[in-house]
PDB file of C-alpha atoms in Angstrom:
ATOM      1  CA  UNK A 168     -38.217  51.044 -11.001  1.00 64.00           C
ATOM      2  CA  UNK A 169     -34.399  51.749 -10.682  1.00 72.00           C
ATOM      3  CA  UNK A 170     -32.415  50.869  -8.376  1.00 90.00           C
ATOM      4  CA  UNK A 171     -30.667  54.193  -7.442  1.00 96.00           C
ATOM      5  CA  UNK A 172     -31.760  57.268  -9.212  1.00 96.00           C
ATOM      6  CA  UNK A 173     -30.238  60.568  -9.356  1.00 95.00           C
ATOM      7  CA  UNK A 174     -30.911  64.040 -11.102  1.00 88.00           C
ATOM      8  CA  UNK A 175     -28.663  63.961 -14.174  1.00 86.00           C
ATOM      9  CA  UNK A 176     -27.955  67.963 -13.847  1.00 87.00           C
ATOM     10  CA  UNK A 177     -26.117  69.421 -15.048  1.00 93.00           C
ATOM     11  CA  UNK A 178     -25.748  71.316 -11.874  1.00 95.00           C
ATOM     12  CA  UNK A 179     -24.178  75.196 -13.455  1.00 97.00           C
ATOM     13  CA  UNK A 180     -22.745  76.755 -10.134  1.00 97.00           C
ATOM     14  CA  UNK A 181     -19.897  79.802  -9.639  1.00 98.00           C
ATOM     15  CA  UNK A 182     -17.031  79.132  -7.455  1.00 98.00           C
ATOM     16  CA  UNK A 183     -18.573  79.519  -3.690  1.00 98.00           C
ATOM     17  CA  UNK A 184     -21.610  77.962  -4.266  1.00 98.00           C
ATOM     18  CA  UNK A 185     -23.431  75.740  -1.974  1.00 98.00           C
ATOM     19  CA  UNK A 186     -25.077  72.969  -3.874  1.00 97.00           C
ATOM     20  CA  UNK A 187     -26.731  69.654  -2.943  1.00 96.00           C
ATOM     21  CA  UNK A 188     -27.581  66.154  -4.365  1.00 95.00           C
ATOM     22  CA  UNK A 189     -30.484  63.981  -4.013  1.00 95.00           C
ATOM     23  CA  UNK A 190     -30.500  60.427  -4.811  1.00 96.00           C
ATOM     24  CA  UNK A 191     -33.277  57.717  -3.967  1.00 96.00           C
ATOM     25  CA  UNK A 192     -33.060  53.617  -3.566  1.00 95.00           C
ATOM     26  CA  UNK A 193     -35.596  51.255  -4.230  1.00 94.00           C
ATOM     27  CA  UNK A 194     -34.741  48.187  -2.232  1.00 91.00           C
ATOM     28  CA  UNK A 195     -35.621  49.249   1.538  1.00 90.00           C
ATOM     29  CA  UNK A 196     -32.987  45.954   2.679  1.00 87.00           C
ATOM     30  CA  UNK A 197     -30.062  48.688   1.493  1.00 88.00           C
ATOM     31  CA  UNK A 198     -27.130  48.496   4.081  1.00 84.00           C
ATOM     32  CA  UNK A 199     -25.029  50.470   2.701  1.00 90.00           C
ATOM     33  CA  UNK A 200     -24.275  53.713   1.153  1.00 93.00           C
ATOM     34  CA  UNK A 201     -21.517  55.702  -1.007  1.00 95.00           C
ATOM     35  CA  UNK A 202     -21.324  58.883  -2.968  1.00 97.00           C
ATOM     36  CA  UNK A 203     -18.405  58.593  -5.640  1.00 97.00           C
ATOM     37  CA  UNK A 204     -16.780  60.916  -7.605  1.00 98.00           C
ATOM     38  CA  UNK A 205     -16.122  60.120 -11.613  1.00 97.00           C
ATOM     39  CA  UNK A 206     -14.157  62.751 -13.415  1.00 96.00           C
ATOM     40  CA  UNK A 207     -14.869  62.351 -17.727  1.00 92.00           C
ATOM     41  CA  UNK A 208     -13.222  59.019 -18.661  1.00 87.00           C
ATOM     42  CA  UNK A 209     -12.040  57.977 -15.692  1.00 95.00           C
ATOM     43  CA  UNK A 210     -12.513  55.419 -12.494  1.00 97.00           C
ATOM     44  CA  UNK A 211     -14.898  56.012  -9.858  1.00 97.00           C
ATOM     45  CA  UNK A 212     -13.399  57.298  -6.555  1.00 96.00           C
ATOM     46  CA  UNK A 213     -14.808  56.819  -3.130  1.00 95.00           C
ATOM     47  CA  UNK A 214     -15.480  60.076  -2.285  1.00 96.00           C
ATOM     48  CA  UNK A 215     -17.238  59.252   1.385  1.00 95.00           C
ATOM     49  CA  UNK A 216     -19.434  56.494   3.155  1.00 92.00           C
ATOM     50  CA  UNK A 217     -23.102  57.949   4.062  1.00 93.00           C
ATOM     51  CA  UNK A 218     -24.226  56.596   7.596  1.00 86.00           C
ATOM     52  CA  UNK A 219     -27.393  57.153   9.209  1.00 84.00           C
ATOM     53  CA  UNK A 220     -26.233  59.454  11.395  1.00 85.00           C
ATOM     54  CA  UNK A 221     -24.775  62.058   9.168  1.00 87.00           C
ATOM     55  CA  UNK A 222     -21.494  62.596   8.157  1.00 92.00           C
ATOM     56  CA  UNK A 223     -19.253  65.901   7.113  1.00 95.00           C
ATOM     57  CA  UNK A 224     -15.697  65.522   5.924  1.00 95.00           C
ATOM     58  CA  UNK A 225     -14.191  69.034   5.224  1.00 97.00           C
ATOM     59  CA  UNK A 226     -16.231  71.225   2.805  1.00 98.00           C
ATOM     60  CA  UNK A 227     -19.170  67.598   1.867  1.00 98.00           C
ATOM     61  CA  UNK A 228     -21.984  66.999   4.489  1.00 97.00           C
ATOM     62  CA  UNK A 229     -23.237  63.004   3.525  1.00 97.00           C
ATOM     63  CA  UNK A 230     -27.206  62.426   4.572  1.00 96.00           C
ATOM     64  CA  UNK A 231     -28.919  59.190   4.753  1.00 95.00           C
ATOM     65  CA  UNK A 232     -32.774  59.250   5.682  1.00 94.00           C
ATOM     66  CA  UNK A 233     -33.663  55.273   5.670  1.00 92.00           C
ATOM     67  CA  UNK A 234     -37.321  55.894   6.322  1.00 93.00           C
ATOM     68  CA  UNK A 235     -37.692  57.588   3.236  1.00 94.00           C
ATOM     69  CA  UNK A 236     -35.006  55.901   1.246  1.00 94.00           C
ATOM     70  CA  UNK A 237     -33.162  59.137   0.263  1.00 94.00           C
ATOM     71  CA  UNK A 238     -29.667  60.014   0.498  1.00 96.00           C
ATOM     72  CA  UNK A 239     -27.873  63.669  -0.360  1.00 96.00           C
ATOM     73  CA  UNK A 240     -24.268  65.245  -0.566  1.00 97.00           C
ATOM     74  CA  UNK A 241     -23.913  69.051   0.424  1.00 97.00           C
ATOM     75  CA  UNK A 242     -20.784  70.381  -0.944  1.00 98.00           C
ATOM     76  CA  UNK A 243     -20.259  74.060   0.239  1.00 98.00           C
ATOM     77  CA  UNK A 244     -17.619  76.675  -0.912  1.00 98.00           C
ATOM     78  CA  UNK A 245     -17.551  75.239  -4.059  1.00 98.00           C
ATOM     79  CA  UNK A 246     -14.261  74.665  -6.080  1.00 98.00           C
ATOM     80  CA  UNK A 247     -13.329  74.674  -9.592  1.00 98.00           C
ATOM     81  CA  UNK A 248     -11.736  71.216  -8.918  1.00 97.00           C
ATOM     82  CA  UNK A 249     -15.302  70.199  -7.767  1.00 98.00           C
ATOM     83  CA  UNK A 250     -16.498  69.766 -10.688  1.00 98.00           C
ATOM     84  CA  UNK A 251     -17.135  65.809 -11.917  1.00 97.00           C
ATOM     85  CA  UNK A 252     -19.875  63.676 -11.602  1.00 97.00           C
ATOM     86  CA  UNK A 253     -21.315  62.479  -8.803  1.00 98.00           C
ATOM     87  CA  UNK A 254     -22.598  58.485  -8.202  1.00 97.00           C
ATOM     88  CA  UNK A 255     -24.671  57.461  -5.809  1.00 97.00           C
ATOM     89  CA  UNK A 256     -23.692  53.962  -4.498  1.00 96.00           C
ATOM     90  CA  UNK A 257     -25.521  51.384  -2.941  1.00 94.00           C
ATOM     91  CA  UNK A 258     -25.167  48.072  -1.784  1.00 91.00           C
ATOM     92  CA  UNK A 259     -28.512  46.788  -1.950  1.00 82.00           C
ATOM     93  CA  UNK A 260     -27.674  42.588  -1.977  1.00 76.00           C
ATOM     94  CA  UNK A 261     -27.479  41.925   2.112  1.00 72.00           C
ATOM     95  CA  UNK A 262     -25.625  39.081   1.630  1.00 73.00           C
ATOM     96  CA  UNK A 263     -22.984  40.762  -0.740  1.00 83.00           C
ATOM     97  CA  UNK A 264     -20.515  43.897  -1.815  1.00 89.00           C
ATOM     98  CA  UNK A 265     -21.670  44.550  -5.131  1.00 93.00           C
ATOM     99  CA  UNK A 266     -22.091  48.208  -5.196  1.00 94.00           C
ATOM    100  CA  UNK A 267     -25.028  49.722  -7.414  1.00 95.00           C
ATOM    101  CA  UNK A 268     -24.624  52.625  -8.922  1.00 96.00           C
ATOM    102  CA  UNK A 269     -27.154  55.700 -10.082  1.00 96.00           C
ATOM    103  CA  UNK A 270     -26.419  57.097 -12.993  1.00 95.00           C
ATOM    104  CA  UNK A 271     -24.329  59.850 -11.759  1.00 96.00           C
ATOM    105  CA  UNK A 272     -25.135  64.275 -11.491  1.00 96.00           C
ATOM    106  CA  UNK A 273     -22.758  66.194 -13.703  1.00 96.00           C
ATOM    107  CA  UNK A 274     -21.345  69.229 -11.539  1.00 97.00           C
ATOM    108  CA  UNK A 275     -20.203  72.195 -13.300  1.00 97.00           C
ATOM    109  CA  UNK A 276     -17.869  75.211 -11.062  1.00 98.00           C
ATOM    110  CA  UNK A 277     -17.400  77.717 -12.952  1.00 97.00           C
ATOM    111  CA  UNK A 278     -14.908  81.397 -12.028  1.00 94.00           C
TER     112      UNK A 278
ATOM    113  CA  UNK B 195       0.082  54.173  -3.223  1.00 81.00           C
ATOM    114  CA  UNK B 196      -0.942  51.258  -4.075  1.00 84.00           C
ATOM    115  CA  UNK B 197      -3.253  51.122  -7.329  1.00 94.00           C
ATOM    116  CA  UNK B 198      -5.043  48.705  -9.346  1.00 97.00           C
ATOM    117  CA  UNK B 199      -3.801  48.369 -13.119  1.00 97.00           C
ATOM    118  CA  UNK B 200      -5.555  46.916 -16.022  1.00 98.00           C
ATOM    119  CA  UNK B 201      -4.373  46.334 -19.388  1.00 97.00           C
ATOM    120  CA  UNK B 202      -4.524  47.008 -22.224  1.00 97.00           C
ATOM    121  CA  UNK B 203      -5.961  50.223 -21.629  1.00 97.00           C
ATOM    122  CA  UNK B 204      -7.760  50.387 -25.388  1.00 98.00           C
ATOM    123  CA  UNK B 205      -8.810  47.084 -26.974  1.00 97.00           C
ATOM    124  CA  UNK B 206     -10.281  46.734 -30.369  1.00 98.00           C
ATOM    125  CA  UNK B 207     -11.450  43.550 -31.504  1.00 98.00           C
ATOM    126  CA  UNK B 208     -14.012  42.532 -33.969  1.00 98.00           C
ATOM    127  CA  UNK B 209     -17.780  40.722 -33.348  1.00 98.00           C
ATOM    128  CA  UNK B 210     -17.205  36.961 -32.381  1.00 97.00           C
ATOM    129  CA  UNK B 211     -14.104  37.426 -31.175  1.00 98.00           C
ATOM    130  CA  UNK B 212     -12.517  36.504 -27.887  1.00 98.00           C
ATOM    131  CA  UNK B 213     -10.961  39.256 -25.756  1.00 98.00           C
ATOM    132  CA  UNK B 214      -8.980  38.604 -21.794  1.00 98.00           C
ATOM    133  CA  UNK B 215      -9.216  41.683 -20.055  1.00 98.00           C
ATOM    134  CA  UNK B 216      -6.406  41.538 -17.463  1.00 98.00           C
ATOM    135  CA  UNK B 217      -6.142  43.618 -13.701  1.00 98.00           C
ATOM    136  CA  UNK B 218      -3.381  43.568 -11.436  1.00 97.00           C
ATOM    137  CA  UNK B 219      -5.391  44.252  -8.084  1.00 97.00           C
ATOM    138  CA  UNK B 220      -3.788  45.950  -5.037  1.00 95.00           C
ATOM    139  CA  UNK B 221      -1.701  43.076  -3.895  1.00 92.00           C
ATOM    140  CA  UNK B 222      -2.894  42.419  -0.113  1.00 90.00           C
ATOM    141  CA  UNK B 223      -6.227  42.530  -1.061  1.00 94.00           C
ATOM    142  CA  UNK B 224      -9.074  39.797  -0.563  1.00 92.00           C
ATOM    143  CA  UNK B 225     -11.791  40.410  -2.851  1.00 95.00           C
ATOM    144  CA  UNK B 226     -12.254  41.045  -6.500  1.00 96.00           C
ATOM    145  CA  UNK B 227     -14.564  42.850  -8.918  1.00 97.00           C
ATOM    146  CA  UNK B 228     -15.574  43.583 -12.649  1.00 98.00           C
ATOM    147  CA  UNK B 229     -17.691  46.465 -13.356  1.00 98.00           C
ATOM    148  CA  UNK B 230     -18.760  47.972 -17.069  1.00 98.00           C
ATOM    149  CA  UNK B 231     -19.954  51.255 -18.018  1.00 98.00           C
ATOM    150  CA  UNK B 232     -21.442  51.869 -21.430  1.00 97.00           C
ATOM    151  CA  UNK B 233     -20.434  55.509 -22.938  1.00 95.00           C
ATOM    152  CA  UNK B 234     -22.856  57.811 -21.324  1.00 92.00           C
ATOM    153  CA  UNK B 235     -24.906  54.991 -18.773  1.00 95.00           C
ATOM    154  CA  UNK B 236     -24.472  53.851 -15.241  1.00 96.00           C
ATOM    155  CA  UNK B 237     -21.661  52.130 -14.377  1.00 97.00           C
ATOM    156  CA  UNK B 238     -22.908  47.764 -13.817  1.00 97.00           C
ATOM    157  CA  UNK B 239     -21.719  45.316 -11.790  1.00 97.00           C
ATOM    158  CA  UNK B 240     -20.754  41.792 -13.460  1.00 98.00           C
ATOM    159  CA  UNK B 241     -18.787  39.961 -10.445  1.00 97.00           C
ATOM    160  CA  UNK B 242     -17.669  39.537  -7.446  1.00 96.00           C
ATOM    161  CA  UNK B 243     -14.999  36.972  -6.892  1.00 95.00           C
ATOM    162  CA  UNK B 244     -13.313  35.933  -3.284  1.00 93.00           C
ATOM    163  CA  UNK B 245     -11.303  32.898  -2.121  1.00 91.00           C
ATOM    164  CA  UNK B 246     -10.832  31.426  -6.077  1.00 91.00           C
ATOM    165  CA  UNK B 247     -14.825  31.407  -6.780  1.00 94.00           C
ATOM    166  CA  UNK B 248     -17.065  33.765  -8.137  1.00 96.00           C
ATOM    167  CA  UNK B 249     -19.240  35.348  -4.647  1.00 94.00           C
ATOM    168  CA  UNK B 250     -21.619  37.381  -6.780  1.00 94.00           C
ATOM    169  CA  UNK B 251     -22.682  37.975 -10.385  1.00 95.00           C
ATOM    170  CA  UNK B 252     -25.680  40.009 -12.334  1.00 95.00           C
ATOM    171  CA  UNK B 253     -27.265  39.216 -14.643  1.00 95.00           C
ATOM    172  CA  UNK B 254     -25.090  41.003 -17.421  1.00 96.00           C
ATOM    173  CA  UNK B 255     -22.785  38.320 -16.437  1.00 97.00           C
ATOM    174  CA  UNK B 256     -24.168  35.539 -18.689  1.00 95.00           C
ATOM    175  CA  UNK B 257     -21.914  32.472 -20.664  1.00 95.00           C
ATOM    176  CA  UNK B 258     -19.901  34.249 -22.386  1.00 97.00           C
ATOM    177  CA  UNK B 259     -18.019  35.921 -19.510  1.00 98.00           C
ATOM    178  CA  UNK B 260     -15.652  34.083 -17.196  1.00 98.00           C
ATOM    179  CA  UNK B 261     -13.382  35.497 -14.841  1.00 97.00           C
ATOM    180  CA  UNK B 262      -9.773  33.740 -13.319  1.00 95.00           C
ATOM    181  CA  UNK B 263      -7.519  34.240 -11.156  1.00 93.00           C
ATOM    182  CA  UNK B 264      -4.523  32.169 -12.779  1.00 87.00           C
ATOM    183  CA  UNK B 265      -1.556  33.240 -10.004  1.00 88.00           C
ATOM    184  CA  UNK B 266      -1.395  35.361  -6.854  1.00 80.00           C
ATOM    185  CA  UNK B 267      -1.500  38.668  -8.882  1.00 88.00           C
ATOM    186  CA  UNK B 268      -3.659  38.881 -12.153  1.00 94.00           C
ATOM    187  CA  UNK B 269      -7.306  38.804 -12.412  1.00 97.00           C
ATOM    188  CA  UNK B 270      -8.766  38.505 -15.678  1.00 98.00           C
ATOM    189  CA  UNK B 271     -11.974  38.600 -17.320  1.00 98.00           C
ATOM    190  CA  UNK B 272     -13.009  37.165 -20.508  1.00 98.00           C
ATOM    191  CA  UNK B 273     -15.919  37.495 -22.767  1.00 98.00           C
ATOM    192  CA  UNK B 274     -15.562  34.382 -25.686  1.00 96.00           C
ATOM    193  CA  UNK B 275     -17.666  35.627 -28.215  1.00 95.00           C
ATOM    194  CA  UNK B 276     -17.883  39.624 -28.197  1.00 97.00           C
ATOM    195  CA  UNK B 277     -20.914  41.576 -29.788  1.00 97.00           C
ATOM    196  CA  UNK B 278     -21.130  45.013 -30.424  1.00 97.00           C
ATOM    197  CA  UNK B 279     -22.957  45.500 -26.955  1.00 97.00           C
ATOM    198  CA  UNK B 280     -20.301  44.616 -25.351  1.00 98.00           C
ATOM    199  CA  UNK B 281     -17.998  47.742 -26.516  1.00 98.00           C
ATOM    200  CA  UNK B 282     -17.889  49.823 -22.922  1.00 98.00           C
ATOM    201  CA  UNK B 283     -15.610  50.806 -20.082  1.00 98.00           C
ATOM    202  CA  UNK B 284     -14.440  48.289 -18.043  1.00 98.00           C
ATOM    203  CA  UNK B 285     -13.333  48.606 -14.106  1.00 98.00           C
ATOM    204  CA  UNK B 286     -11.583  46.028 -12.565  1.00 98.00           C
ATOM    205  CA  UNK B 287     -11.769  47.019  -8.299  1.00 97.00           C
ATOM    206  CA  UNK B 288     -10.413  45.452  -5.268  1.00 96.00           C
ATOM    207  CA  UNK B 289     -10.864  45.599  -1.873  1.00 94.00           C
ATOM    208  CA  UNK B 290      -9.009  43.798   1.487  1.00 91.00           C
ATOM    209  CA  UNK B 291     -12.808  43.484   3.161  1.00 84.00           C
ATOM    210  CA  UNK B 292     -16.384  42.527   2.197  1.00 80.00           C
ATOM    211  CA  UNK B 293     -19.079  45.234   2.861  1.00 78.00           C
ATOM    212  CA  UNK B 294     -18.116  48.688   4.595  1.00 77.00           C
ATOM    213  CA  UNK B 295     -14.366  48.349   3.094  1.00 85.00           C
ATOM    214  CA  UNK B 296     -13.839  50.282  -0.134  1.00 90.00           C
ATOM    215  CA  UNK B 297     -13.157  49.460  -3.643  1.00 94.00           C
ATOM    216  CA  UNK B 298     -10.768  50.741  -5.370  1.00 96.00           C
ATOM    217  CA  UNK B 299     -11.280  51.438  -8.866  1.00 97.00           C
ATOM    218  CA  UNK B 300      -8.437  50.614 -11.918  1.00 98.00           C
ATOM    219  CA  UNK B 301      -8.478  53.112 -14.762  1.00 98.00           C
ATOM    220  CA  UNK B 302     -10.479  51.080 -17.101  1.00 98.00           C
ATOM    221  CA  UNK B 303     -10.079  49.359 -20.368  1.00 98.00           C
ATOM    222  CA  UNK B 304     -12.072  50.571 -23.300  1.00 98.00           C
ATOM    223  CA  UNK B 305     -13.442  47.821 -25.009  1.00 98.00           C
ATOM    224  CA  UNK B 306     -14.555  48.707 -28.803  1.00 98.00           C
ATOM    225  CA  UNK B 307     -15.956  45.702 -30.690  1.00 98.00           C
ATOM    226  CA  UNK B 308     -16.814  46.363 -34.601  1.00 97.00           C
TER     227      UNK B 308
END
């Protein structure tokens, strides 16, 4: 089983659109949890921390459901500049920082 | 802002070759990485390295790699003998924490072995 997985998309949306990400983890001992943001041919960016509690910053809404070892991104009013693709990051190694990465959904904002 | 940079940023070498991949990492920064990404897979984790040893490594991160720290500002990974599976992406990061602080990313070197 995979670590992290992820829908691969592509996810097709017109400027406005809501549209959300699922991604699941395998190793329950997770601690902690990242969406990135990769852009074609280029570094991964942080794009926010996912606690347990929820967490929003600006137009993204970050979910984290433990019990069920699930984690999602809402982005809302979608933007051209939104589109990339999205990682889902864990670090699954209690003792350690590696981060583990899913293979990444492919966004797509179109005018 | 402060950035990581790698070098070169395109490397072609052929199979059985040695290649150094070098990263300057943000200078104030504690902890070390080097991640790979095939064209069109997941992005991997090789290392971790903190206080002058290696913390972490997977198992992609057999023999033939090694990574150093040779003075307070490069970081370097090298694989001695390259195959053709080796040809990817590769992301040095840094970070000034362990867990919860974030990595930042370099923009790669493209490693093509033939």
């Amino acid at each position: 089983r995979k670590e992290v997985e992820q829908d691969p998309g592509p996810f097709n949306v017109p400027e406005g659109a809501t549209v959300a990400f699922n991604c699941t983890y395998s190793n329950s001992a997770s601690q902690s949890f990242f969406w990135y943001r990769q852009d074609c041919r280029k570094e991964p960016k942080l794009l926010m921390s996912v606690y347990s509690s929820g967490n929003e910053d600006g137009r993204f809404t970050a979910q984290l459901n433990r019990a069920s070892q699930y984690i999602s991104l809402l982005i809302r009013d979608s933007k051209l500049s939104d589109s990339a693709t999205y990682l889902c990051v864990v670090i699954s190694n209690q003792a350690g920082t590696a981060l583990i990465f899913g293979k990444g959904t492919t966004l797509s904002v179109s005018s | 802002e402060p950035e990581v940079t790698q070098t070169p940023s395109h490397q072609v070498t052929q199979m059985g070759q040695e290649v150094i991949l070098r990263c300057v990492p943000i200078s104030n920064h504690l902890y070390f990485y080097w991640y790979r990404q095939i064209l069109g897979q997941k992005v991997e984790f090789l290392v971790s390295f903190y206080n002058n040893e290696i913390s972490e490594k997977s198992e992609i991160f057999d023999d033939q790699f090694s990574v150093e720290r040779p003075d307070g500002s490069n970081f370097t990974l090298k694989i001695r003998s390259t195959k053709l599976e080796d040809s990817a992406m590769y992301f040095c990061a840094s970070s000034d924490g362990g867990v919860g602080y974030e990595q930042y990313f370099g923009p790669g070197t493209r490693l093509t072995v033939t």
